Amino acid sequence: MPSCLKLRIRLNEGSLDLRITAKGIGEVLPHEEVIPTHLDRLKLALINSTFQRNPIIVDAASGLILDGTHRWAAMRDLGYRWIVVCEVDYSNPLVVLDRWVRAYRHVESSLAEEIAKEFEAEPVERDEIRNEDLVLETPSTLYRVSCVSVKEAFAKLRAIEERLLQYGYAPFYVTGDYKSGVGKRYSLFLIPPLPSKSNVVEFARGGSLLPPKSTRHLVPARPLGVNVPLKLLSNESLDFEALSEILRQRNPVLLRPPVRLDRDYQELLLYFI
Amino acid sequence: MRRDYLLAFRVPEKPPTEAVSKAMREAGAWVESRGALLGGWDYDESEGFILVHLKSEEAEIEQLKAAFAELVSESLGQAVESAVISPQGGSYVKAQGILPSPSVMGFLLRVSHQREAKCDLTGNEVFTLLLFYMLGGDTTRVVLASSFFDLDPDEAEAALHKLSGRYIDVERGELLKPGEKLLDSLIRDLRARPVAGERALLSLIDEEYRTEDFSMDKLARSLYLSGVPYRYIPEIVKQVAGTLRGRRFVSRRSLASVVRSLIEDMDRTDTALRFYAYVHALDRVYVLRDGREERISWSLLRGIARATLGKRALKVPSALAEALAELIADRIREAIASEPWRSEGVTLSEEELAGIAEDAAPLVSRAWAELREADPRECARIYKLRGRENLQAAKGTYDFGERKDLILRGLHLTTSGLLLELGVLPSNYIEQNLGVLRTMLKSRAETSDEGIRRYISLALKLARSPTIVSPRENRQVLKWLDELIKLEMG
């Protein structure tokens, strides 16, 4: 029975299948840690809500959470047994794995150099950098932090973040064309390694969680507003037929990006209204 | 052409969902009277954020958005602001609806379970052809919507591939001749037809030897209104029809006894008693008139109905007065049937009866209620204007369900406007309005009425046309609609 609603979205570059269904709260795999303040805020919102408004995005094959770790953790902590998910095929090239670059303001160049030295980082040219490298970038120099594995690179990323925090520097998470900000808005970038998709699944299966906001998954289409009653998700066994009818009760509309709702969306939205 | 839009509003004081739901219903009714459609809405109570799905003409969306915000503000008792929904700062974005209107959806859901192979096509391919036709030839929608009808998107894609070039033109989103031909016969075959029931009309003779028309429809209605569970009704109607076969007259007393006995066989508690009380309810009702108690009668009920409806100084068609009299009787019966053990009579004052009539009158004539504060000529002008707006909008929509709704609304408004111009109170029923119009024209032989005569003929055809039309029927409906809009009326 567990199949609920399979939706195929045609895009210019190909098509993407979304399957909206529910998974046991323990059946999905987080791969990142949560930010405690963000988690607390979400828990409070859930306590005051009667619905799970939006499904989290997971890989159909492995159950890996691609987007929605905080919502999943909030529901787990509040005792829900099920969570509404939108399954996608992670191996589909339209699902892109990117990273969140940490951007810092007003970091003295002497501190950047000190950190580079402490973490055995060496200056490199841009074309020498590989995806799996952990990189520090100042307006004048590009440093590669010496690591033997991607796992170690993430461990060092966490250590450098903590060190900067000790000095009172909190990061801004930026994406895309971050380089335009070097020396203008930001004085230091900490660029996490970009693991492969299989690396991410491996880490999650092995139970080693990456720091919060290590990965950024770009899914070209997502469902919103499914509004599944939370009451249904607290039962020990889930009535999939009821869930299926609840999903069919609503009328989805396609919204082409960009759209601003609770945040800016650059992907195609299927809003169940 | 109507398009889908998503509008965003913010309500600073974050009212409860129930209040927003009421406001949406009211604002939705308003936009729908103008030929637009409220497709749905979503409210995030924690953020006070409302998303509204509207279907409207592009030129009207700004105006509708402003009016919608005003109506919602009024209903909620607080100012509702437009919220930014596009990064460019706009408060609405274009959207694309996926699923069709409830009528089309219902038809597809019904037939999705009987996927029969036709010609050289499998059941899934035939159903995909129907989806393609009903969804305006948009293959993206076909593939996306397929899962709602338990058709796997893979199968829908494969079916589209097979249909392409032979039955459909995917590029143009159109049917090819063989596709049209197949759908012409298929859609007619798939329509539900009423079972040929007992249609013989009988005369019912009451205890005072008065006769009235009786039919199995009337019996079913009485059973339902008296609270007999629905599951017993078809069998009771069938048995009564069998008992009365070949007869022209039946006394109310023997009919009520037969029905009571049948109910007692099926339900051994107090259901039969309630039915009996319902049927005989009016026998126990008296009306106090000029200091004397008088048994309630149909002529009295008709008189009260006519007097109530006549308060607007317009001619009251007899069918309209009859419909209101029936409603008043139903209300009295329902109240009395809920107390089956009460044997003493019930005396109502004329004022009480008039109160019931006033309360029920809008159910037979909405115009009667609106004319309480409006001038009939102005009302007629507005009805005709809105009627035309709805009919124009019907021309611009390819969803058959939405189009039929717009046609019916447009026809109701225009017939109401025409009747008001002729000094007649319109009813809530299109066919009744058209019947009255036709009767009125018969008594006048003016050539200026030619337009209205043609209008009546076209309106009847459109009102009685099937909602889900085959390609051939669709062309005919569009032709009638086009001619009706172009007609110069009155």
PDB file of C-alpha atoms in Angstrom, chain B residues 238-488:
ATOM      1  CA  LYS B 238     -39.882  -0.025  -5.648  1.00  0.00           C
ATOM      2  CA  GLN B 239     -42.431  -1.898  -3.541  1.00  0.00           C
ATOM      3  CA  VAL B 240     -44.945   0.960  -3.580  1.00  0.00           C
ATOM      4  CA  ALA B 241     -44.566   1.306  -7.347  1.00  0.00           C
ATOM      5  CA  GLY B 242     -45.312  -2.407  -7.661  1.00  0.00           C
ATOM      6  CA  THR B 243     -48.356  -2.129  -5.415  1.00  0.00           C
ATOM      7  CA  LEU B 244     -49.789   0.820  -7.342  1.00  0.00           C
ATOM      8  CA  ARG B 245     -49.023  -0.441 -10.845  1.00  0.00           C
ATOM      9  CA  GLY B 246     -51.945   0.055 -13.200  1.00  0.00           C
ATOM     10  CA  ARG B 247     -53.874   2.352 -10.869  1.00  0.00           C
ATOM     11  CA  ARG B 248     -54.872   5.948 -11.568  1.00  0.00           C
ATOM     12  CA  PHE B 249     -55.990   6.938  -8.069  1.00  0.00           C
ATOM     13  CA  VAL B 250     -54.749   6.204  -4.583  1.00  0.00           C
ATOM     14  CA  SER B 251     -56.058   7.468  -1.292  1.00  0.00           C
ATOM     15  CA  ARG B 252     -53.570   9.148   0.977  1.00  0.00           C
ATOM     16  CA  ARG B 253     -54.740   6.960   3.813  1.00  0.00           C
ATOM     17  CA  SER B 254     -53.991   3.653   2.071  1.00  0.00           C
ATOM     18  CA  LEU B 255     -50.722   4.938   0.615  1.00  0.00           C
ATOM     19  CA  ALA B 256     -49.475   6.092   4.023  1.00  0.00           C
ATOM     20  CA  SER B 257     -50.490   2.741   5.521  1.00  0.00           C
ATOM     21  CA  VAL B 258     -48.632   0.747   2.868  1.00  0.00           C
ATOM     22  CA  VAL B 259     -45.488   2.834   3.349  1.00  0.00           C
ATOM     23  CA  ARG B 260     -45.723   2.676   7.122  1.00  0.00           C
ATOM     24  CA  SER B 261     -45.982  -1.099   6.990  1.00  0.00           C
ATOM     25  CA  LEU B 262     -42.973  -1.347   4.674  1.00  0.00           C
ATOM     26  CA  ILE B 263     -40.874   0.825   6.993  1.00  0.00           C
ATOM     27  CA  GLU B 264     -41.939  -1.251   9.986  1.00  0.00           C
ATOM     28  CA  ASP B 265     -40.675  -4.377   8.218  1.00  0.00           C
ATOM     29  CA  MET B 266     -37.272  -2.770   7.666  1.00  0.00           C
ATOM     30  CA  ASP B 267     -36.806  -0.703  10.800  1.00  0.00           C
ATOM     31  CA  ARG B 268     -38.527  -1.898  13.949  1.00  0.00           C
ATOM     32  CA  THR B 269     -38.089   1.179  16.125  1.00  0.00           C
ATOM     33  CA  ASP B 270     -39.855   4.524  15.707  1.00  0.00           C
ATOM     34  CA  THR B 271     -38.983   5.397  12.084  1.00  0.00           C
ATOM     35  CA  ALA B 272     -42.406   4.369  10.762  1.00  0.00           C
ATOM     36  CA  LEU B 273     -44.086   6.469  13.391  1.00  0.00           C
ATOM     37  CA  ARG B 274     -42.055   9.504  12.372  1.00  0.00           C
ATOM     38  CA  PHE B 275     -42.954   9.023   8.735  1.00  0.00           C
ATOM     39  CA  TYR B 276     -46.629   8.733   9.591  1.00  0.00           C
ATOM     40  CA  ALA B 277     -46.434  11.878  11.721  1.00  0.00           C
ATOM     41  CA  TYR B 278     -44.688  13.671   8.854  1.00  0.00           C
ATOM     42  CA  VAL B 279     -47.324  12.717   6.278  1.00  0.00           C
ATOM     43  CA  HIS B 280     -50.169  13.726   8.559  1.00  0.00           C
ATOM     44  CA  ALA B 281     -48.405  16.726  10.055  1.00  0.00           C
ATOM     45  CA  LEU B 282     -50.462  19.315   8.235  1.00  0.00           C
ATOM     46  CA  ASP B 283     -53.694  17.655   9.431  1.00  0.00           C
ATOM     47  CA  ARG B 284     -52.846  18.793  12.933  1.00  0.00           C
ATOM     48  CA  VAL B 285     -52.029  22.381  12.051  1.00  0.00           C
ATOM     49  CA  TYR B 286     -54.505  25.202  12.460  1.00  0.00           C
ATOM     50  CA  VAL B 287     -54.130  28.841  11.622  1.00  0.00           C
ATOM     51  CA  LEU B 288     -55.672  31.608  13.689  1.00  0.00           C
ATOM     52  CA  ARG B 289     -57.403  34.008  11.282  1.00  0.00           C
ATOM     53  CA  ASP B 290     -59.713  36.798  12.349  1.00  0.00           C
ATOM     54  CA  GLY B 291     -60.068  35.195  15.763  1.00  0.00           C
ATOM     55  CA  ARG B 292     -61.055  31.786  14.332  1.00  0.00           C
ATOM     56  CA  GLU B 293     -59.003  28.615  14.049  1.00  0.00           C
ATOM     57  CA  GLU B 294     -58.951  27.238  10.534  1.00  0.00           C
ATOM     58  CA  ARG B 295     -57.323  23.968   9.322  1.00  0.00           C
ATOM     59  CA  ILE B 296     -54.264  24.738   7.278  1.00  0.00           C
ATOM     60  CA  SER B 297     -54.822  24.118   3.572  1.00  0.00           C
ATOM     61  CA  TRP B 298     -52.847  24.289   0.371  1.00  0.00           C
ATOM     62  CA  SER B 299     -54.885  27.253  -0.805  1.00  0.00           C
ATOM     63  CA  LEU B 300     -53.990  29.082   2.403  1.00  0.00           C
ATOM     64  CA  LEU B 301     -50.309  28.215   1.982  1.00  0.00           C
ATOM     65  CA  ARG B 302     -50.369  29.348  -1.654  1.00  0.00           C
ATOM     66  CA  GLY B 303     -52.067  32.573  -0.620  1.00  0.00           C
ATOM     67  CA  ILE B 304     -49.406  33.294   1.986  1.00  0.00           C
ATOM     68  CA  ALA B 305     -46.638  32.417  -0.479  1.00  0.00           C
ATOM     69  CA  ARG B 306     -48.146  34.712  -3.122  1.00  0.00           C
ATOM     70  CA  ALA B 307     -48.630  37.547  -0.621  1.00  0.00           C
ATOM     71  CA  THR B 308     -45.046  37.256   0.601  1.00  0.00           C
ATOM     72  CA  LEU B 309     -43.517  37.128  -2.860  1.00  0.00           C
ATOM     73  CA  GLY B 310     -45.866  39.896  -4.036  1.00  0.00           C
ATOM     74  CA  LYS B 311     -44.341  42.396  -1.611  1.00  0.00           C
ATOM     75  CA  ARG B 312     -41.970  43.619  -4.297  1.00  0.00           C
ATOM     76  CA  ALA B 313     -44.819  44.865  -6.479  1.00  0.00           C
ATOM     77  CA  LEU B 314     -43.903  42.465  -9.293  1.00  0.00           C
ATOM     78  CA  LYS B 315     -45.962  39.743 -10.955  1.00  0.00           C
ATOM     79  CA  VAL B 316     -45.465  36.408  -9.172  1.00  0.00           C
ATOM     80  CA  PRO B 317     -45.453  33.358 -11.469  1.00  0.00           C
ATOM     81  CA  SER B 318     -47.713  30.614 -10.108  1.00  0.00           C
ATOM     82  CA  ALA B 319     -44.888  28.036 -10.199  1.00  0.00           C
ATOM     83  CA  LEU B 320     -42.870  30.288  -7.915  1.00  0.00           C
ATOM     84  CA  ALA B 321     -45.730  30.672  -5.430  1.00  0.00           C
ATOM     85  CA  GLU B 322     -46.249  26.903  -5.555  1.00  0.00           C
ATOM     86  CA  ALA B 323     -42.564  26.268  -4.831  1.00  0.00           C
ATOM     87  CA  LEU B 324     -42.662  28.562  -1.802  1.00  0.00           C
ATOM     88  CA  ALA B 325     -45.894  26.984  -0.536  1.00  0.00           C
ATOM     89  CA  GLU B 326     -44.182  23.566  -0.714  1.00  0.00           C
ATOM     90  CA  LEU B 327     -41.228  24.902   1.258  1.00  0.00           C
ATOM     91  CA  ILE B 328     -43.458  26.363   3.969  1.00  0.00           C
ATOM     92  CA  ALA B 329     -45.299  23.034   4.220  1.00  0.00           C
ATOM     93  CA  ASP B 330     -41.976  21.156   4.444  1.00  0.00           C
ATOM     94  CA  ARG B 331     -40.796  23.334   7.305  1.00  0.00           C
ATOM     95  CA  ILE B 332     -44.013  22.825   9.254  1.00  0.00           C
ATOM     96  CA  ARG B 333     -43.965  19.072   8.618  1.00  0.00           C
ATOM     97  CA  GLU B 334     -40.349  18.708   9.683  1.00  0.00           C
ATOM     98  CA  ALA B 335     -40.983  20.546  12.946  1.00  0.00           C
ATOM     99  CA  ILE B 336     -43.994  18.396  13.760  1.00  0.00           C
ATOM    100  CA  ALA B 337     -42.568  15.046  12.624  1.00  0.00           C
ATOM    101  CA  SER B 338     -39.731  15.433  15.112  1.00  0.00           C
ATOM    102  CA  GLU B 339     -42.378  15.066  17.848  1.00  0.00           C
ATOM    103  CA  PRO B 340     -44.401  12.031  16.673  1.00  0.00           C
ATOM    104  CA  TRP B 341     -46.114  11.345  20.017  1.00  0.00           C
ATOM    105  CA  ARG B 342     -47.750  14.724  20.172  1.00  0.00           C
ATOM    106  CA  SER B 343     -51.368  14.228  19.249  1.00  0.00           C
ATOM    107  CA  GLU B 344     -52.904  17.599  20.012  1.00  0.00           C
ATOM    108  CA  GLY B 345     -53.229  20.211  17.296  1.00  0.00           C
ATOM    109  CA  VAL B 346     -50.796  23.030  16.687  1.00  0.00           C
ATOM    110  CA  THR B 347     -52.114  26.519  16.156  1.00  0.00           C
ATOM    111  CA  LEU B 348     -50.046  29.026  14.244  1.00  0.00           C
ATOM    112  CA  SER B 349     -50.812  32.701  13.932  1.00  0.00           C
ATOM    113  CA  GLU B 350     -50.880  34.299  10.481  1.00  0.00           C
ATOM    114  CA  GLU B 351     -47.795  36.264  11.526  1.00  0.00           C
ATOM    115  CA  GLU B 352     -45.917  33.050  12.349  1.00  0.00           C
ATOM    116  CA  LEU B 353     -46.787  31.620   8.952  1.00  0.00           C
ATOM    117  CA  ALA B 354     -45.753  34.843   7.256  1.00  0.00           C
ATOM    118  CA  GLY B 355     -42.456  34.663   9.171  1.00  0.00           C
ATOM    119  CA  ILE B 356     -41.808  31.152   7.845  1.00  0.00           C
ATOM    120  CA  ALA B 357     -42.664  32.356   4.327  1.00  0.00           C
ATOM    121  CA  GLU B 358     -40.328  35.381   4.579  1.00  0.00           C
ATOM    122  CA  ASP B 359     -37.538  33.157   5.822  1.00  0.00           C
ATOM    123  CA  ALA B 360     -37.979  30.638   3.010  1.00  0.00           C
ATOM    124  CA  ALA B 361     -38.633  33.100   0.164  1.00  0.00           C
ATOM    125  CA  PRO B 362     -34.927  33.661  -0.781  1.00  0.00           C
ATOM    126  CA  LEU B 363     -34.641  29.904  -1.327  1.00  0.00           C
ATOM    127  CA  VAL B 364     -37.016  30.193  -4.274  1.00  0.00           C
ATOM    128  CA  SER B 365     -36.123  33.721  -5.386  1.00  0.00           C
ATOM    129  CA  ARG B 366     -32.808  35.310  -4.494  1.00  0.00           C
ATOM    130  CA  ALA B 367     -33.946  38.397  -6.390  1.00  0.00           C
ATOM    131  CA  TRP B 368     -36.833  38.789  -3.927  1.00  0.00           C
ATOM    132  CA  ALA B 369     -34.292  39.225  -1.119  1.00  0.00           C
ATOM    133  CA  GLU B 370     -32.067  41.568  -3.134  1.00  0.00           C
ATOM    134  CA  LEU B 371     -35.007  43.741  -4.178  1.00  0.00           C
ATOM    135  CA  ARG B 372     -35.635  44.551  -0.537  1.00  0.00           C
ATOM    136  CA  GLU B 373     -33.092  47.329  -0.941  1.00  0.00           C
ATOM    137  CA  ALA B 374     -32.686  47.699  -4.703  1.00  0.00           C
ATOM    138  CA  ASP B 375     -34.747  49.219  -7.491  1.00  0.00           C
ATOM    139  CA  PRO B 376     -35.988  46.543  -9.978  1.00  0.00           C
ATOM    140  CA  ARG B 377     -34.730  48.454 -13.036  1.00  0.00           C
ATOM    141  CA  GLU B 378     -31.268  48.907 -11.552  1.00  0.00           C
ATOM    142  CA  CYS B 379     -31.281  45.295 -10.414  1.00  0.00           C
ATOM    143  CA  ALA B 380     -32.227  44.165 -13.940  1.00  0.00           C
ATOM    144  CA  ARG B 381     -29.383  46.215 -15.423  1.00  0.00           C
ATOM    145  CA  ILE B 382     -26.833  44.711 -13.020  1.00  0.00           C
ATOM    146  CA  TYR B 383     -28.126  41.158 -13.526  1.00  0.00           C
ATOM    147  CA  LYS B 384     -27.865  41.472 -17.310  1.00  0.00           C
ATOM    148  CA  LEU B 385     -24.413  43.006 -17.104  1.00  0.00           C
ATOM    149  CA  ARG B 386     -23.097  40.293 -14.784  1.00  0.00           C
ATOM    150  CA  GLY B 387     -24.875  37.672 -16.828  1.00  0.00           C
ATOM    151  CA  ARG B 388     -23.003  38.782 -19.915  1.00  0.00           C
ATOM    152  CA  GLU B 389     -19.713  38.848 -17.986  1.00  0.00           C
ATOM    153  CA  ASN B 390     -20.281  35.239 -16.972  1.00  0.00           C
ATOM    154  CA  LEU B 391     -21.247  34.154 -20.484  1.00  0.00           C
ATOM    155  CA  GLN B 392     -18.178  35.897 -21.922  1.00  0.00           C
ATOM    156  CA  ALA B 393     -16.002  34.175 -19.341  1.00  0.00           C
ATOM    157  CA  ALA B 394     -17.614  30.849 -20.319  1.00  0.00           C
ATOM    158  CA  LYS B 395     -16.412  31.403 -23.866  1.00  0.00           C
ATOM    159  CA  GLY B 396     -12.867  31.869 -22.610  1.00  0.00           C
ATOM    160  CA  THR B 397     -12.561  28.683 -20.593  1.00  0.00           C
ATOM    161  CA  TYR B 398     -11.853  25.225 -21.968  1.00  0.00           C
ATOM    162  CA  ASP B 399     -12.662  23.347 -18.758  1.00  0.00           C
ATOM    163  CA  PHE B 400     -16.109  21.916 -19.418  1.00  0.00           C
ATOM    164  CA  GLY B 401     -17.178  21.973 -15.763  1.00  0.00           C
ATOM    165  CA  GLU B 402     -16.171  25.587 -15.238  1.00  0.00           C
ATOM    166  CA  ARG B 403     -17.777  26.533 -18.533  1.00  0.00           C
ATOM    167  CA  LYS B 404     -21.094  24.931 -17.649  1.00  0.00           C
ATOM    168  CA  ASP B 405     -21.100  26.652 -14.242  1.00  0.00           C
ATOM    169  CA  LEU B 406     -20.450  29.991 -15.928  1.00  0.00           C
ATOM    170  CA  ILE B 407     -23.145  29.353 -18.538  1.00  0.00           C
ATOM    171  CA  LEU B 408     -25.730  28.447 -15.917  1.00  0.00           C
ATOM    172  CA  ARG B 409     -24.834  31.421 -13.729  1.00  0.00           C
ATOM    173  CA  GLY B 410     -24.874  33.701 -16.767  1.00  0.00           C
ATOM    174  CA  LEU B 411     -28.237  32.356 -17.925  1.00  0.00           C
ATOM    175  CA  HIS B 412     -29.741  32.682 -14.468  1.00  0.00           C
ATOM    176  CA  LEU B 413     -28.624  36.292 -14.240  1.00  0.00           C
ATOM    177  CA  THR B 414     -29.743  37.249 -17.749  1.00  0.00           C
ATOM    178  CA  THR B 415     -33.132  35.512 -17.446  1.00  0.00           C
ATOM    179  CA  SER B 416     -33.632  37.223 -14.091  1.00  0.00           C
ATOM    180  CA  GLY B 417     -32.756  40.587 -15.657  1.00  0.00           C
ATOM    181  CA  LEU B 418     -35.154  40.042 -18.557  1.00  0.00           C
ATOM    182  CA  LEU B 419     -38.003  39.040 -16.251  1.00  0.00           C
ATOM    183  CA  LEU B 420     -37.471  42.075 -14.034  1.00  0.00           C
ATOM    184  CA  GLU B 421     -37.652  44.277 -17.124  1.00  0.00           C
ATOM    185  CA  LEU B 422     -41.004  42.690 -17.895  1.00  0.00           C
ATOM    186  CA  GLY B 423     -42.185  43.321 -14.315  1.00  0.00           C
ATOM    187  CA  VAL B 424     -41.989  39.696 -13.178  1.00  0.00           C
ATOM    188  CA  LEU B 425     -40.261  38.292 -10.089  1.00  0.00           C
ATOM    189  CA  PRO B 426     -37.534  35.853 -11.196  1.00  0.00           C
ATOM    190  CA  SER B 427     -37.016  32.482  -9.555  1.00  0.00           C
ATOM    191  CA  ASN B 428     -33.808  30.689  -8.645  1.00  0.00           C
ATOM    192  CA  TYR B 429     -34.450  28.134 -11.380  1.00  0.00           C
ATOM    193  CA  ILE B 430     -33.335  28.830 -14.945  1.00  0.00           C
ATOM    194  CA  GLU B 431     -35.865  26.571 -16.620  1.00  0.00           C
ATOM    195  CA  GLN B 432     -38.687  28.115 -14.619  1.00  0.00           C
ATOM    196  CA  ASN B 433     -37.527  31.607 -15.643  1.00  0.00           C
ATOM    197  CA  LEU B 434     -37.306  30.577 -19.285  1.00  0.00           C
ATOM    198  CA  GLY B 435     -40.775  28.998 -19.116  1.00  0.00           C
ATOM    199  CA  VAL B 436     -42.255  32.210 -17.708  1.00  0.00           C
ATOM    200  CA  LEU B 437     -40.464  34.286 -20.354  1.00  0.00           C
ATOM    201  CA  ARG B 438     -41.816  32.081 -23.114  1.00  0.00           C
ATOM    202  CA  THR B 439     -45.374  32.266 -21.744  1.00  0.00           C
ATOM    203  CA  MET B 440     -45.179  36.040 -21.524  1.00  0.00           C
ATOM    204  CA  LEU B 441     -43.956  36.385 -25.091  1.00  0.00           C
ATOM    205  CA  LYS B 442     -46.751  34.197 -26.396  1.00  0.00           C
ATOM    206  CA  SER B 443     -49.262  36.817 -25.329  1.00  0.00           C
ATOM    207  CA  ARG B 444     -47.350  39.595 -27.149  1.00  0.00           C
ATOM    208  CA  ALA B 445     -46.768  39.455 -30.851  1.00  0.00           C
ATOM    209  CA  GLU B 446     -44.184  42.205 -31.082  1.00  0.00           C
ATOM    210  CA  THR B 447     -41.395  41.864 -33.596  1.00  0.00           C
ATOM    211  CA  SER B 448     -38.985  43.427 -31.101  1.00  0.00           C
ATOM    212  CA  ASP B 449     -39.353  40.220 -29.107  1.00  0.00           C
ATOM    213  CA  GLU B 450     -37.652  38.144 -31.818  1.00  0.00           C
ATOM    214  CA  GLY B 451     -34.287  38.485 -30.096  1.00  0.00           C
ATOM    215  CA  ILE B 452     -35.681  37.262 -26.800  1.00  0.00           C
ATOM    216  CA  ARG B 453     -37.405  34.340 -28.517  1.00  0.00           C
ATOM    217  CA  ARG B 454     -34.110  33.241 -30.025  1.00  0.00           C
ATOM    218  CA  TYR B 455     -32.422  33.849 -26.682  1.00  0.00           C
ATOM    219  CA  ILE B 456     -34.907  31.536 -24.938  1.00  0.00           C
ATOM    220  CA  SER B 457     -34.330  28.820 -27.504  1.00  0.00           C
ATOM    221  CA  LEU B 458     -30.533  29.059 -27.236  1.00  0.00           C
ATOM    222  CA  ALA B 459     -30.596  29.376 -23.454  1.00  0.00           C
ATOM    223  CA  LEU B 460     -32.675  26.214 -23.114  1.00  0.00           C
ATOM    224  CA  LYS B 461     -30.290  24.325 -25.388  1.00  0.00           C
ATOM    225  CA  LEU B 462     -27.285  25.532 -23.408  1.00  0.00           C
ATOM    226  CA  ALA B 463     -28.871  24.905 -20.017  1.00  0.00           C
ATOM    227  CA  ARG B 464     -29.783  21.359 -21.039  1.00  0.00           C
ATOM    228  CA  SER B 465     -26.511  20.586 -22.814  1.00  0.00           C
ATOM    229  CA  PRO B 466     -24.302  17.963 -21.144  1.00  0.00           C
ATOM    230  CA  THR B 467     -21.531  19.298 -18.940  1.00  0.00           C
ATOM    231  CA  ILE B 468     -18.958  16.855 -20.296  1.00  0.00           C
ATOM    232  CA  VAL B 469     -19.226  17.245 -24.031  1.00  0.00           C
ATOM    233  CA  SER B 470     -17.788  15.209 -26.862  1.00  0.00           C
ATOM    234  CA  PRO B 471     -15.749  17.126 -29.481  1.00  0.00           C
ATOM    235  CA  ARG B 472     -18.803  17.367 -31.757  1.00  0.00           C
ATOM    236  CA  GLU B 473     -21.059  18.556 -28.922  1.00  0.00           C
ATOM    237  CA  ASN B 474     -18.375  20.992 -27.858  1.00  0.00           C
ATOM    238  CA  ARG B 475     -18.409  22.705 -31.246  1.00  0.00           C
ATOM    239  CA  GLN B 476     -22.192  22.963 -31.046  1.00  0.00           C
ATOM    240  CA  VAL B 477     -22.145  24.419 -27.511  1.00  0.00           C
ATOM    241  CA  LEU B 478     -19.552  27.011 -28.534  1.00  0.00           C
ATOM    242  CA  LYS B 479     -21.668  27.956 -31.541  1.00  0.00           C
ATOM    243  CA  TRP B 480     -24.796  28.429 -29.410  1.00  0.00           C
ATOM    244  CA  LEU B 481     -22.848  30.370 -26.810  1.00  0.00           C
ATOM    245  CA  ASP B 482     -21.354  32.625 -29.427  1.00  0.00           C
ATOM    246  CA  GLU B 483     -24.743  33.368 -30.952  1.00  0.00           C
ATOM    247  CA  LEU B 484     -26.336  33.959 -27.558  1.00  0.00           C
ATOM    248  CA  ILE B 485     -23.668  36.496 -26.585  1.00  0.00           C
ATOM    249  CA  LYS B 486     -24.051  38.332 -29.888  1.00  0.00           C
ATOM    250  CA  LEU B 487     -27.839  38.522 -29.605  1.00  0.00           C
ATOM    251  CA  GLU B 488     -29.344  41.896 -29.028  1.00  0.00           C
TER     252      GLU B 488
END
